[in-house]
CSV table of N, CA and C in Angstrom, one decimal:
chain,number,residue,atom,x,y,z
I,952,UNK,N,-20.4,-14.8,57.8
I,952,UNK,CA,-19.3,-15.6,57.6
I,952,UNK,C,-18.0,-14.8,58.2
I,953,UNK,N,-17.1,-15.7,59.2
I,953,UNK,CA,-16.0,-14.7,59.4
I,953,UNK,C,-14.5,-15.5,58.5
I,954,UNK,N,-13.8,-14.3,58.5
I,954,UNK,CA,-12.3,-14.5,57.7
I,954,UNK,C,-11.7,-15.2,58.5
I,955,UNK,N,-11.0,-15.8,59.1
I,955,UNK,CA,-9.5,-16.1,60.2
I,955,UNK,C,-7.9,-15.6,59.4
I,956,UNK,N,-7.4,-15.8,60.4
I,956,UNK,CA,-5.9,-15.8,60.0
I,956,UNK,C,-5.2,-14.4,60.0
I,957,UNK,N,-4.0,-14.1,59.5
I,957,UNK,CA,-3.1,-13.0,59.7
I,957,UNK,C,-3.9,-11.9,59.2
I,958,UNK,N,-4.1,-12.1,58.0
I,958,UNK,CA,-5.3,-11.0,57.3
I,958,UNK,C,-6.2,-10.5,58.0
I,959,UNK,N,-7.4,-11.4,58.0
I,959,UNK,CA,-8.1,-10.8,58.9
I,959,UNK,C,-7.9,-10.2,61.1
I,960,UNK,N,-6.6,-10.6,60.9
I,960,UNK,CA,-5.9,-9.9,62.1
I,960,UNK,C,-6.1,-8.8,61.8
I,961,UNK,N,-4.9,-8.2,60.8
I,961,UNK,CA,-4.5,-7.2,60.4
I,961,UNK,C,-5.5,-6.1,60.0
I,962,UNK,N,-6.1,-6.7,59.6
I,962,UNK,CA,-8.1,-5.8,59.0
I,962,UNK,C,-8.7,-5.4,60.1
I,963,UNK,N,-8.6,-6.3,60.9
I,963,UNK,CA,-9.4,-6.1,62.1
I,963,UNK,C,-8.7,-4.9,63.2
I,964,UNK,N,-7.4,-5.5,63.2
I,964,UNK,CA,-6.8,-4.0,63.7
I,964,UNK,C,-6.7,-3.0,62.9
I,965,UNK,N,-6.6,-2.9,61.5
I,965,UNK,CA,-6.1,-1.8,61.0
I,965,UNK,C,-7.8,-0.7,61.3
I,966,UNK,N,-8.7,-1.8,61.4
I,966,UNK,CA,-10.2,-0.7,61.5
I,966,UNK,C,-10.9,-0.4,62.9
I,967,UNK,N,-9.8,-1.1,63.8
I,967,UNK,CA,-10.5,-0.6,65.0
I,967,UNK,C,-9.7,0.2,66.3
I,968,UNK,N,-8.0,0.7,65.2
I,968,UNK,CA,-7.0,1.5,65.9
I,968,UNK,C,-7.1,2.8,65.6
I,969,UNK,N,-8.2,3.3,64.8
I,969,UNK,CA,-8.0,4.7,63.9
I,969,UNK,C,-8.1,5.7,65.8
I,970,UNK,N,-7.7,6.6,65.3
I,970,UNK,CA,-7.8,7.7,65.9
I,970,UNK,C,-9.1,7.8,67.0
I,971,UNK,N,-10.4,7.7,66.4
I,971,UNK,CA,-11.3,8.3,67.2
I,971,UNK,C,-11.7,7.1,68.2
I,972,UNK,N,-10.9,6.3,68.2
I,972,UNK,CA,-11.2,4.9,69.2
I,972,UNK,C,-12.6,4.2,69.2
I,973,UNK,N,-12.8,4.3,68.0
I,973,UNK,CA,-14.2,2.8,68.0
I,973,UNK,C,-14.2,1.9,69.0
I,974,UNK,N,-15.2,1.8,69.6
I,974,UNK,CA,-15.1,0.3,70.5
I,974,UNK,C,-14.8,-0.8,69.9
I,975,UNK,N,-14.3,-1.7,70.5
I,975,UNK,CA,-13.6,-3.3,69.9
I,975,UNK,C,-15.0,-4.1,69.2
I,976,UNK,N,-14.0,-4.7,68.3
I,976,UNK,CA,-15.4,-5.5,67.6
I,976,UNK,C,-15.6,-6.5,68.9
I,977,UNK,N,-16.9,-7.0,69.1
I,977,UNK,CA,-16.5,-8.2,70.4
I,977,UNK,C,-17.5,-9.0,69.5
I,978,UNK,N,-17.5,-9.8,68.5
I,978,UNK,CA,-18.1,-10.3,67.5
I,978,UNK,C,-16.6,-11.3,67.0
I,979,UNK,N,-15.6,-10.9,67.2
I,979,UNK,CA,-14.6,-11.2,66.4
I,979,UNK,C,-14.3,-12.4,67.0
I,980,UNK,N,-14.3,-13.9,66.3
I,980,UNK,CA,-13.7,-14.9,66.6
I,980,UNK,C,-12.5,-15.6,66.4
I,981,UNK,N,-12.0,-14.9,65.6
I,981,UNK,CA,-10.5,-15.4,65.0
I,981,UNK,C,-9.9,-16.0,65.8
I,982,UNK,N,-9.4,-17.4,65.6
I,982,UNK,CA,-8.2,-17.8,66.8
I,982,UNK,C,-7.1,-17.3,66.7
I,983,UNK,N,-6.2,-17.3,67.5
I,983,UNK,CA,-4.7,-16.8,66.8
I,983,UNK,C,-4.2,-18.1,66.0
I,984,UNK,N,-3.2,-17.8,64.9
I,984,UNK,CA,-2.9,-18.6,63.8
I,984,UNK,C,-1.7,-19.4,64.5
I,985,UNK,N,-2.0,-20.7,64.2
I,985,UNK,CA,-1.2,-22.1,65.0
I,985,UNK,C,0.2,-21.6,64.7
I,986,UNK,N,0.8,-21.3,63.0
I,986,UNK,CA,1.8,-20.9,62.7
I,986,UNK,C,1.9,-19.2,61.8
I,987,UNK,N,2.9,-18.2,62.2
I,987,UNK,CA,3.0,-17.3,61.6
I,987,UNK,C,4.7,-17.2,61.6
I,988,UNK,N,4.9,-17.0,60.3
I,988,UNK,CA,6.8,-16.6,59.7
I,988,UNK,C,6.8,-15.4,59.3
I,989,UNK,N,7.5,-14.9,59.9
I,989,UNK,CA,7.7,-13.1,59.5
I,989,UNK,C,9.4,-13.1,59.4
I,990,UNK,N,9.7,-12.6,57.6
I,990,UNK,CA,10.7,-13.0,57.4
I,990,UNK,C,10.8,-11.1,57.3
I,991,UNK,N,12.0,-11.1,58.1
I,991,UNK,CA,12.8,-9.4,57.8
I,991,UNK,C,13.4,-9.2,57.0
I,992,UNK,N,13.1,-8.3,56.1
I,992,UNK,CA,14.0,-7.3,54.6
I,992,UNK,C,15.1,-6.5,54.7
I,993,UNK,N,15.9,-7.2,54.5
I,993,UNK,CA,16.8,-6.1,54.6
I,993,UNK,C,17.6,-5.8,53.2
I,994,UNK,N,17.7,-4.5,52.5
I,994,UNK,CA,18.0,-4.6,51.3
I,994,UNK,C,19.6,-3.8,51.6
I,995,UNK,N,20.6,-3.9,51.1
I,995,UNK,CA,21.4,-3.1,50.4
I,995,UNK,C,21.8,-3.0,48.6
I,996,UNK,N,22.8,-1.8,48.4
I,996,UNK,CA,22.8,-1.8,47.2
I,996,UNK,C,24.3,-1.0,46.8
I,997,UNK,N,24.8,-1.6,46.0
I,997,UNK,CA,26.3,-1.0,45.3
I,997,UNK,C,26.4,-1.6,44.0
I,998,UNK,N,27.5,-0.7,43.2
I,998,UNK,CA,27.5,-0.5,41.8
I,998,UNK,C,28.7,-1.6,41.7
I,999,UNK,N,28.2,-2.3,40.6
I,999,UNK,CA,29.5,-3.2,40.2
I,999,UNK,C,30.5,-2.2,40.1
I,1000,UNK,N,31.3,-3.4,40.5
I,1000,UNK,CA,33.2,-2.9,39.8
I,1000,UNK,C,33.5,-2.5,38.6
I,1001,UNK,N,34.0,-2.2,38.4
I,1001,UNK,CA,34.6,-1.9,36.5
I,1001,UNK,C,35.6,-3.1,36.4
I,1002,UNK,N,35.9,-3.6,37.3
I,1002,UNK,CA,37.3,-4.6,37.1
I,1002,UNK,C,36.3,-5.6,36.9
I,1003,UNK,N,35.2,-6.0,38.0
I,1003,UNK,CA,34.5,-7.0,37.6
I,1003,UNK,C,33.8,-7.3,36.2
I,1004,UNK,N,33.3,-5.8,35.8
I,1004,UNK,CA,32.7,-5.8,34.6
I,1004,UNK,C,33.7,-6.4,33.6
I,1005,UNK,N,34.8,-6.2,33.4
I,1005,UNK,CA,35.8,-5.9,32.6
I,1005,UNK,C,36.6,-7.3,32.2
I,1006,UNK,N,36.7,-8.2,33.5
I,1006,UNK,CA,36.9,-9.4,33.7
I,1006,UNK,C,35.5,-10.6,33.2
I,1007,UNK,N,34.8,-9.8,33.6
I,1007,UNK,CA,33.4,-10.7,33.3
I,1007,UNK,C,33.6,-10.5,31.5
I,1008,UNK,N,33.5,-9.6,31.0
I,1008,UNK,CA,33.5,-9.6,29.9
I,1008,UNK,C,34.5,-10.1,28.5
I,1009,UNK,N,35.6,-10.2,29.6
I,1009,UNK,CA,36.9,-11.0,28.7
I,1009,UNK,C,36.5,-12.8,28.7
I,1010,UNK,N,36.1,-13.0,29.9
I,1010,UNK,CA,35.9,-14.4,30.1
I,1010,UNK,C,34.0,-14.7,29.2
I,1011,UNK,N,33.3,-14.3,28.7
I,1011,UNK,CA,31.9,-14.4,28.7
I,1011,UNK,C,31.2,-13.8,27.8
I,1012,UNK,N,32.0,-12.3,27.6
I,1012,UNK,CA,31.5,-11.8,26.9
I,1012,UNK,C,31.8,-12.1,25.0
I,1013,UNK,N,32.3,-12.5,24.7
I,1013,UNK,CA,32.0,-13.4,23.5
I,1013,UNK,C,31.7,-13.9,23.0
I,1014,UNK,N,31.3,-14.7,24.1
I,1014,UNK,CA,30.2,-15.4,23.9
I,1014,UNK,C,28.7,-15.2,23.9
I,1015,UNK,N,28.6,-14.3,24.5
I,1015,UNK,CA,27.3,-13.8,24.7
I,1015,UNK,C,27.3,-12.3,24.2
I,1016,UNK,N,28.0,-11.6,23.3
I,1016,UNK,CA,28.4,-10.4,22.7
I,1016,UNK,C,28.0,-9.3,23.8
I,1017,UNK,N,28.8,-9.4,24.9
I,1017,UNK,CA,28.9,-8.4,25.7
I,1017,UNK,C,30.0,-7.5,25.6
I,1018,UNK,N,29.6,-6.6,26.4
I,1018,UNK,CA,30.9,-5.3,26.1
I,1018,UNK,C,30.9,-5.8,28.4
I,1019,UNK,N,31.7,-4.7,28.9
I,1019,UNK,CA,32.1,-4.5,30.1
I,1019,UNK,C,30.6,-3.2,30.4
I,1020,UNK,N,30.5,-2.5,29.4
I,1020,UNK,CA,29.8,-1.2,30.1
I,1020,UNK,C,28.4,-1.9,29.7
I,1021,UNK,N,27.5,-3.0,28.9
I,1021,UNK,CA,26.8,-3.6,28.6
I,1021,UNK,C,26.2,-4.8,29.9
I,1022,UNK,N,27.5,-4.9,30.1
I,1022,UNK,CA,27.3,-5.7,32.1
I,1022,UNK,C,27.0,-4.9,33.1
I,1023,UNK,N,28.0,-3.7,32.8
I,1023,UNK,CA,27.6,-2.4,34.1
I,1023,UNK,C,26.0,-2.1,34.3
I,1024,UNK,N,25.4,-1.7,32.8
I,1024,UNK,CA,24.2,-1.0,32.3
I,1024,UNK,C,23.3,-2.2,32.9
I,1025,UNK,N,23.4,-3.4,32.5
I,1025,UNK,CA,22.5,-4.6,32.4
I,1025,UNK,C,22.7,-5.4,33.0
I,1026,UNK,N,23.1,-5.7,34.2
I,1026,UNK,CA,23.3,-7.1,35.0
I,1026,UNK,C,23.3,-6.6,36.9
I,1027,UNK,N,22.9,-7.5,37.1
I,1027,UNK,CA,22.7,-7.0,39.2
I,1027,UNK,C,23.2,-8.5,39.2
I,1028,UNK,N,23.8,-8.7,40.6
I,1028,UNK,CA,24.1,-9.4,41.1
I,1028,UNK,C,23.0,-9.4,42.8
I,1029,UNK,N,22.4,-10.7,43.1
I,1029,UNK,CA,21.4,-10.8,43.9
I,1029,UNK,C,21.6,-11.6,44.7
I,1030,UNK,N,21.8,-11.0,45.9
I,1030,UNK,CA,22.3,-11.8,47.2
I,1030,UNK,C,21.0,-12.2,48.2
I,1031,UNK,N,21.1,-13.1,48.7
I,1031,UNK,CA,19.4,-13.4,49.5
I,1031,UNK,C,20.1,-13.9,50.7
I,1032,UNK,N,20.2,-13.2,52.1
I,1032,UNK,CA,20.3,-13.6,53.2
I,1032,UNK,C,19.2,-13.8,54.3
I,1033,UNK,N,19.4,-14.1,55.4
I,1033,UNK,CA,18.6,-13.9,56.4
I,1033,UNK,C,19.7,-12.6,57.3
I,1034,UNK,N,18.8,-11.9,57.8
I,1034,UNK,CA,19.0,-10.5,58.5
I,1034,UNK,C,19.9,-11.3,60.0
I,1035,UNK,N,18.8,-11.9,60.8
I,1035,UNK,CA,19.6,-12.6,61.6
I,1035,UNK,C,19.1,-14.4,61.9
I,1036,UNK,N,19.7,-14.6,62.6
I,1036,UNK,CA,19.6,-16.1,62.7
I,1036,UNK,C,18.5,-16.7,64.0
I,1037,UNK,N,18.0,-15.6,64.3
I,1037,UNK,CA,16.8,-15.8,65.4
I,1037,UNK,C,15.4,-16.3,65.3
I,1038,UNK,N,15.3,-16.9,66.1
I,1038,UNK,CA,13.9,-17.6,66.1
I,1038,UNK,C,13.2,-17.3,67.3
I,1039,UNK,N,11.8,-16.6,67.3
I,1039,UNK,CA,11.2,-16.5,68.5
I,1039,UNK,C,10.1,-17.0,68.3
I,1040,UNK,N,9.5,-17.9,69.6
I,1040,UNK,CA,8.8,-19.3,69.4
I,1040,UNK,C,7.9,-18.5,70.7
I,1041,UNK,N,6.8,-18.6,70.3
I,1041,UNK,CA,5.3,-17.5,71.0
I,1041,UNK,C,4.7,-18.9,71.1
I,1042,UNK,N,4.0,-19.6,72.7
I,1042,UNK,CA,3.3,-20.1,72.7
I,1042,UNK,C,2.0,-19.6,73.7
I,1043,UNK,N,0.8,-20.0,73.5
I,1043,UNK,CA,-0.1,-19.7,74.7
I,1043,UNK,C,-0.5,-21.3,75.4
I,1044,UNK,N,-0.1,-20.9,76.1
I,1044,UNK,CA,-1.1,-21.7,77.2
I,1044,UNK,C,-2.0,-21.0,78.2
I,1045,UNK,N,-2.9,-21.6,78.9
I,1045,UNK,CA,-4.2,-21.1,79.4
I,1045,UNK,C,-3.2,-21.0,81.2
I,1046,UNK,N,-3.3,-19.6,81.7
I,1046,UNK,CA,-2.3,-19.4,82.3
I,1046,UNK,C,-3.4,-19.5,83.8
I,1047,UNK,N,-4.9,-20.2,83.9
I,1047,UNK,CA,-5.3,-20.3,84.8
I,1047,UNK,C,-6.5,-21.4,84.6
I,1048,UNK,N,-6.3,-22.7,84.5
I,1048,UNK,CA,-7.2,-23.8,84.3
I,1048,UNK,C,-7.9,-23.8,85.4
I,1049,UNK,N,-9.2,-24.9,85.1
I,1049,UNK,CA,-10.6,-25.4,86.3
I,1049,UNK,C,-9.5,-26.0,87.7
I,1050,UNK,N,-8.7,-26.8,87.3
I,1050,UNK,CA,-7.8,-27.3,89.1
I,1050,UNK,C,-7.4,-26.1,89.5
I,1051,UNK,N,-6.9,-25.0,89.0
I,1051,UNK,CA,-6.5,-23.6,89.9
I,1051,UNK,C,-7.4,-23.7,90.3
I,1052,UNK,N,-8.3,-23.0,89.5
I,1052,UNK,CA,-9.3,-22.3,90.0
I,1052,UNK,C,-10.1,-22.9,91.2
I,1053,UNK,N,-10.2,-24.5,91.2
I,1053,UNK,CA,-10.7,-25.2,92.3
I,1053,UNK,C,-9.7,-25.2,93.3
I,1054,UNK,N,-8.5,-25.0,93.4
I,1054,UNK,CA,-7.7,-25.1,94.7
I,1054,UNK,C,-7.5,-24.0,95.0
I,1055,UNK,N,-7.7,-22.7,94.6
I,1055,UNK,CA,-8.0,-21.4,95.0
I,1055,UNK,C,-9.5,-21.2,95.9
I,1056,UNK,N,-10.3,-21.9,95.4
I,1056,UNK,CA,-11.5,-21.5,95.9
I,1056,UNK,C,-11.3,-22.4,97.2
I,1057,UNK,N,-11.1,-23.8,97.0
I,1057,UNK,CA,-10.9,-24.0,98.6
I,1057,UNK,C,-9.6,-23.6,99.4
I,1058,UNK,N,-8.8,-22.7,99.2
I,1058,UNK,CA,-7.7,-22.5,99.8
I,1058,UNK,C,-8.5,-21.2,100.3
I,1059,UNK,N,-9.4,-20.1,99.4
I,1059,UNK,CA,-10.3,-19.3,100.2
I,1059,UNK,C,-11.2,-19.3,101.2
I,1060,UNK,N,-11.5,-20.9,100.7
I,1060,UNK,CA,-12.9,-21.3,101.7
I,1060,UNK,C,-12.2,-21.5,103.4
I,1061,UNK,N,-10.8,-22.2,103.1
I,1061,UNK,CA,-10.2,-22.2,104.5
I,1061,UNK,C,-9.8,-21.3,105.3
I,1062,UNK,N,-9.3,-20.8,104.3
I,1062,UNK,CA,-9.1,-19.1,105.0
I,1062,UNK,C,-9.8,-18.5,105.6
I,1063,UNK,N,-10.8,-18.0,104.7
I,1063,UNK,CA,-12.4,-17.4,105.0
I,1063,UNK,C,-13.1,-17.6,106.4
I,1064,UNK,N,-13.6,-19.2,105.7
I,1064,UNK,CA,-14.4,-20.0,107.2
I,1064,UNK,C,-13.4,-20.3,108.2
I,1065,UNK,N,-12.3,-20.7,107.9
I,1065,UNK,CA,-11.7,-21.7,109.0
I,1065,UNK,C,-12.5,-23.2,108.5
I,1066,UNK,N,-12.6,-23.8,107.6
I,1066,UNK,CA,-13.0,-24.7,107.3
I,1066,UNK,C,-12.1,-25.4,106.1
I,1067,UNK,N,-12.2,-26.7,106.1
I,1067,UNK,CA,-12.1,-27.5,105.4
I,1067,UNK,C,-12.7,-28.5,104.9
I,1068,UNK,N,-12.2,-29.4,103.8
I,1068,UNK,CA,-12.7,-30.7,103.3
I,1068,UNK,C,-13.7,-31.4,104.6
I,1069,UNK,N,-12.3,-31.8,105.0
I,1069,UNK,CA,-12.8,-32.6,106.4
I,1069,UNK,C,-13.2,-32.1,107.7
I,1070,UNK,N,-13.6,-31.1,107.8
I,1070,UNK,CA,-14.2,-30.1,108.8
I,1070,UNK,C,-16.1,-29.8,108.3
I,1071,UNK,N,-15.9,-29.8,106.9
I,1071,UNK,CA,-17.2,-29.9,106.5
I,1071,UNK,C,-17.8,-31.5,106.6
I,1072,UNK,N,-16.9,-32.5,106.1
I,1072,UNK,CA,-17.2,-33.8,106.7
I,1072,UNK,C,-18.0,-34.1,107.8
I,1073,UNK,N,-16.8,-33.5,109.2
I,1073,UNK,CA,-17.7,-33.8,110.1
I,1073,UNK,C,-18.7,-33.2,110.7
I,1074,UNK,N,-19.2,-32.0,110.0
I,1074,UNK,CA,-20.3,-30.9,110.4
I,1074,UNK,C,-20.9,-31.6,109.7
I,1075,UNK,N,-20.9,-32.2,108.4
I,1075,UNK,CA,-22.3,-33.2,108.2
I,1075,UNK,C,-22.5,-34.4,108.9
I,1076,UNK,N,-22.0,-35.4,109.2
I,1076,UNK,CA,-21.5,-36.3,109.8
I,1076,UNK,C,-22.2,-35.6,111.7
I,1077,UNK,N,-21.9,-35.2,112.1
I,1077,UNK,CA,-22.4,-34.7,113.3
I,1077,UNK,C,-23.9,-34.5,113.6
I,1078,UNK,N,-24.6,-33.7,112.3
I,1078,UNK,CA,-25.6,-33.5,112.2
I,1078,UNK,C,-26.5,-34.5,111.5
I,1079,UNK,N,-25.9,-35.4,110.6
I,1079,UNK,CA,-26.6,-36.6,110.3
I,1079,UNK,C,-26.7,-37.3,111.6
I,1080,UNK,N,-25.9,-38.1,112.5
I,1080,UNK,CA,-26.0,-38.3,113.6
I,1080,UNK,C,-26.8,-37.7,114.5
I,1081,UNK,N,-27.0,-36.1,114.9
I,1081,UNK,CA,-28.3,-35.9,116.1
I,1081,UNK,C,-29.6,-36.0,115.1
I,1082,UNK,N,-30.0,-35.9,113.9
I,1082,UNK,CA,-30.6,-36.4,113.2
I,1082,UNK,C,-31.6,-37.5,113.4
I,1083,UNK,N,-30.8,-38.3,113.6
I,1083,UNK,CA,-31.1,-39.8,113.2
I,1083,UNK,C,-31.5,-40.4,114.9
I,1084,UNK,N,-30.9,-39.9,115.7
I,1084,UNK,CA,-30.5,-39.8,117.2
I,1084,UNK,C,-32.2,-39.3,117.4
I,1085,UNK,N,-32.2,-37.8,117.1
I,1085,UNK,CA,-33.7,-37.3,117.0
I,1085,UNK,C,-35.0,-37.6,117.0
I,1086,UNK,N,-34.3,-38.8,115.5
I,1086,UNK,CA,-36.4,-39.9,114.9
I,1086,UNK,C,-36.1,-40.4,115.7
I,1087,UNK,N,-34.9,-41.4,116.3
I,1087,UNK,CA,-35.2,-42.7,117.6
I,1087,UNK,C,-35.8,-42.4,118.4
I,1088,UNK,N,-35.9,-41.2,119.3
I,1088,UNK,CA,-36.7,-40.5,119.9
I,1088,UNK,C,-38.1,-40.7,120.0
I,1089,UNK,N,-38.5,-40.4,119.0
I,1089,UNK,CA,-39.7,-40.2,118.6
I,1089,UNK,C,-40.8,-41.4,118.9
Protein backbone atom coordinates (compact mmCIF):
# COMPACT_ATOMS: atom_id res chain seq x y z
CA UNK A 1 0.00 0.00 0.00
CA UNK A 2 1.45 3.38 -0.81
CA UNK A 3 0.88 6.87 1.31
CA UNK A 4 0.36 10.05 -1.19
CA UNK A 5 0.52 13.55 -0.41
CA UNK A 6 2.88 16.17 1.44
CA UNK A 7 3.73 13.62 4.12
CA UNK A 8 4.67 11.03 2.39
CA UNK A 9 6.80 13.59 0.11
CA UNK A 10 8.48 14.66 2.92
CA UNK A 11 9.24 10.86 4.31
CA UNK A 12 10.31 9.96 1.26
CA UNK A 13 12.79 12.66 1.02
CA UNK A 14 13.71 12.93 4.37
CA UNK A 15 14.99 8.96 3.85
CA UNK A 16 16.48 9.14 0.73
CA UNK A 17 18.68 12.61 1.26
CA UNK A 18 20.83 11.21 4.25
CA UNK A 19 24.44 11.55 3.66
CA UNK A 20 25.56 8.32 2.29
CA UNK A 21 23.31 8.79 -0.97
CA UNK A 22 20.91 5.71 -1.11
CA UNK A 23 19.68 5.23 -4.50
CA UNK A 24 16.20 6.74 -5.28
CA UNK A 25 13.17 4.75 -4.31
CA UNK A 26 11.90 4.14 -8.11
CA UNK A 27 8.86 2.23 -6.63
CA UNK A 28 7.52 5.64 -5.47
CA UNK A 29 4.16 6.63 -7.05
CA UNK A 30 3.01 9.65 -5.42
CA UNK A 31 1.58 12.31 -7.67
CA UNK A 32 2.38 15.63 -6.71
CA UNK A 33 -0.58 17.13 -4.56
CA UNK A 34 -3.35 19.05 -6.81
CA UNK A 35 -3.15 21.77 -3.87
CA UNK A 36 -0.45 22.65 -1.19
CA UNK A 37 -0.66 26.07 1.29
CA UNK A 38 2.44 26.87 3.02
CA UNK A 39 1.61 29.50 5.35
CA UNK A 40 5.00 31.57 6.74
CA UNK A 41 5.64 32.20 10.66
CA UNK A 42 6.60 34.98 11.58
CA UNK A 43 6.64 35.64 15.33
CA UNK A 44 7.60 38.83 17.21
CA UNK A 45 7.42 39.70 20.87
CA UNK A 46 7.26 42.95 23.33
CA UNK A 47 6.29 43.59 26.86
CA UNK A 48 3.10 45.48 27.50
CA UNK A 49 3.18 49.10 28.49
CA UNK A 50 2.67 49.96 32.03
CA UNK A 51 0.37 52.82 30.73
CA UNK A 52 -1.56 50.20 28.93
CA UNK A 53 -1.62 47.99 31.87
CA UNK A 54 -2.65 50.84 34.07
CA UNK A 55 -5.37 52.18 31.79
CA UNK A 56 -6.64 48.68 31.13
CA UNK A 57 -7.01 48.30 34.75
CA UNK A 58 -8.83 51.61 35.67
CA UNK A 59 -11.44 50.86 32.89
CA UNK A 60 -11.92 46.75 33.62
CA UNK A 61 -10.25 46.00 36.23
CA UNK A 62 -13.08 46.14 38.71
CA UNK A 63 -14.75 44.41 37.28
CA UNK A 64 -12.92 41.63 36.86
CA UNK A 65 -10.60 42.37 40.16
CA UNK A 66 -7.54 43.14 38.33
CA UNK A 67 -4.69 45.07 39.57
CA UNK A 68 -2.31 46.72 36.36
CA UNK A 69 0.77 44.36 37.50
CA UNK A 70 -2.01 41.29 37.43
CA UNK A 71 -2.48 42.29 33.43
CA UNK A 72 1.38 42.78 33.06
CA UNK A 73 1.94 39.05 34.76
CA UNK A 74 -1.23 37.59 33.04
CA UNK A 75 -2.48 38.75 29.68
CA UNK A 76 -0.67 38.71 25.93
CA UNK A 77 -2.05 40.47 23.42
CA UNK A 78 -2.15 38.29 19.92
CA UNK A 79 -1.72 39.57 16.63
CA UNK A 80 -2.18 37.13 13.59
CA UNK A 81 -0.89 38.48 10.28
CA UNK A 82 0.27 37.29 6.99
CA UNK A 83 4.18 37.79 6.56
CA UNK A 84 3.56 38.87 2.96
CA UNK A 85 0.74 39.16 0.56
CA UNK A 86 2.23 36.77 -2.15
CA UNK A 87 0.93 34.09 -3.95
CA UNK A 88 3.02 31.64 -6.01
CA UNK A 89 0.90 29.48 -8.29
CA UNK A 90 3.22 26.21 -9.52
CA UNK A 91 1.60 24.48 -12.30
CA UNK A 92 2.83 21.37 -14.47
CA UNK A 93 2.14 20.80 -17.67
CA UNK A 94 3.60 18.00 -19.87
CA UNK A 95 6.26 20.18 -21.48
CA UNK A 96 6.63 17.67 -24.54
CA UNK A 97 3.23 15.85 -25.76
CA UNK A 98 2.64 12.76 -28.69
CA UNK A 99 1.99 16.00 -31.61
CA UNK A 100 5.70 17.24 -30.61
CA UNK A 101 7.03 14.45 -30.57
CA UNK A 102 5.35 13.43 -34.04
CA UNK A 103 6.33 16.75 -35.72
CA UNK A 104 9.78 16.41 -34.53
CA UNK A 105 10.13 13.01 -35.86
CA UNK A 106 8.99 14.08 -39.28
CA UNK A 107 10.75 17.38 -39.29
CA UNK A 108 13.94 14.74 -38.63
CA UNK A 109 12.75 12.42 -41.18
CA UNK A 110 13.04 15.53 -43.74
CA UNK A 111 16.03 16.51 -42.79
CA UNK A 112 17.64 13.15 -42.48
CA UNK A 113 16.26 11.58 -45.79
CA UNK A 114 15.36 14.59 -47.85
CA UNK A 115 11.98 13.22 -47.67
CA UNK A 116 8.63 13.90 -46.92
CA UNK A 117 4.81 13.18 -46.46
CA UNK A 118 4.40 13.55 -50.09
CA UNK A 119 7.73 12.37 -51.42
CA UNK A 120 6.94 9.15 -49.61
CA UNK A 121 3.50 9.27 -51.40
CA UNK A 122 4.89 9.24 -54.61
CA UNK A 123 7.73 6.64 -53.96
CA UNK A 124 4.75 4.43 -53.21
CA UNK A 125 2.57 5.57 -55.87
CA UNK A 126 5.56 5.08 -58.44
CA UNK A 127 6.18 1.69 -57.40
CA UNK A 128 2.63 0.59 -57.15
CA UNK A 129 2.46 1.63 -60.73
CA UNK A 130 5.68 -0.35 -62.32
CA UNK A 131 4.14 -3.07 -60.21
CA UNK A 132 0.98 -3.43 -61.68
CA UNK A 133 2.60 -2.32 -65.17
CA UNK A 134 4.92 -5.59 -64.38
CA UNK A 135 1.76 -8.42 -63.93
CA UNK A 136 0.29 -6.75 -67.31
CA UNK A 137 3.24 -8.04 -68.75
CA UNK A 138 3.04 -11.20 -67.92
Amino acid sequence: TYECGLNAYIEFVRNESDVDHKPVQEDCICPVPCKNTIYSLQTSTTALSKEWAIKKAKSEGAKFNYTAQDILENNVIIEVFFADMYVDKVAQIPAYDFWNLLADVGGMMGLLLGASVFTLLEVATTISKKIYHHSRKK
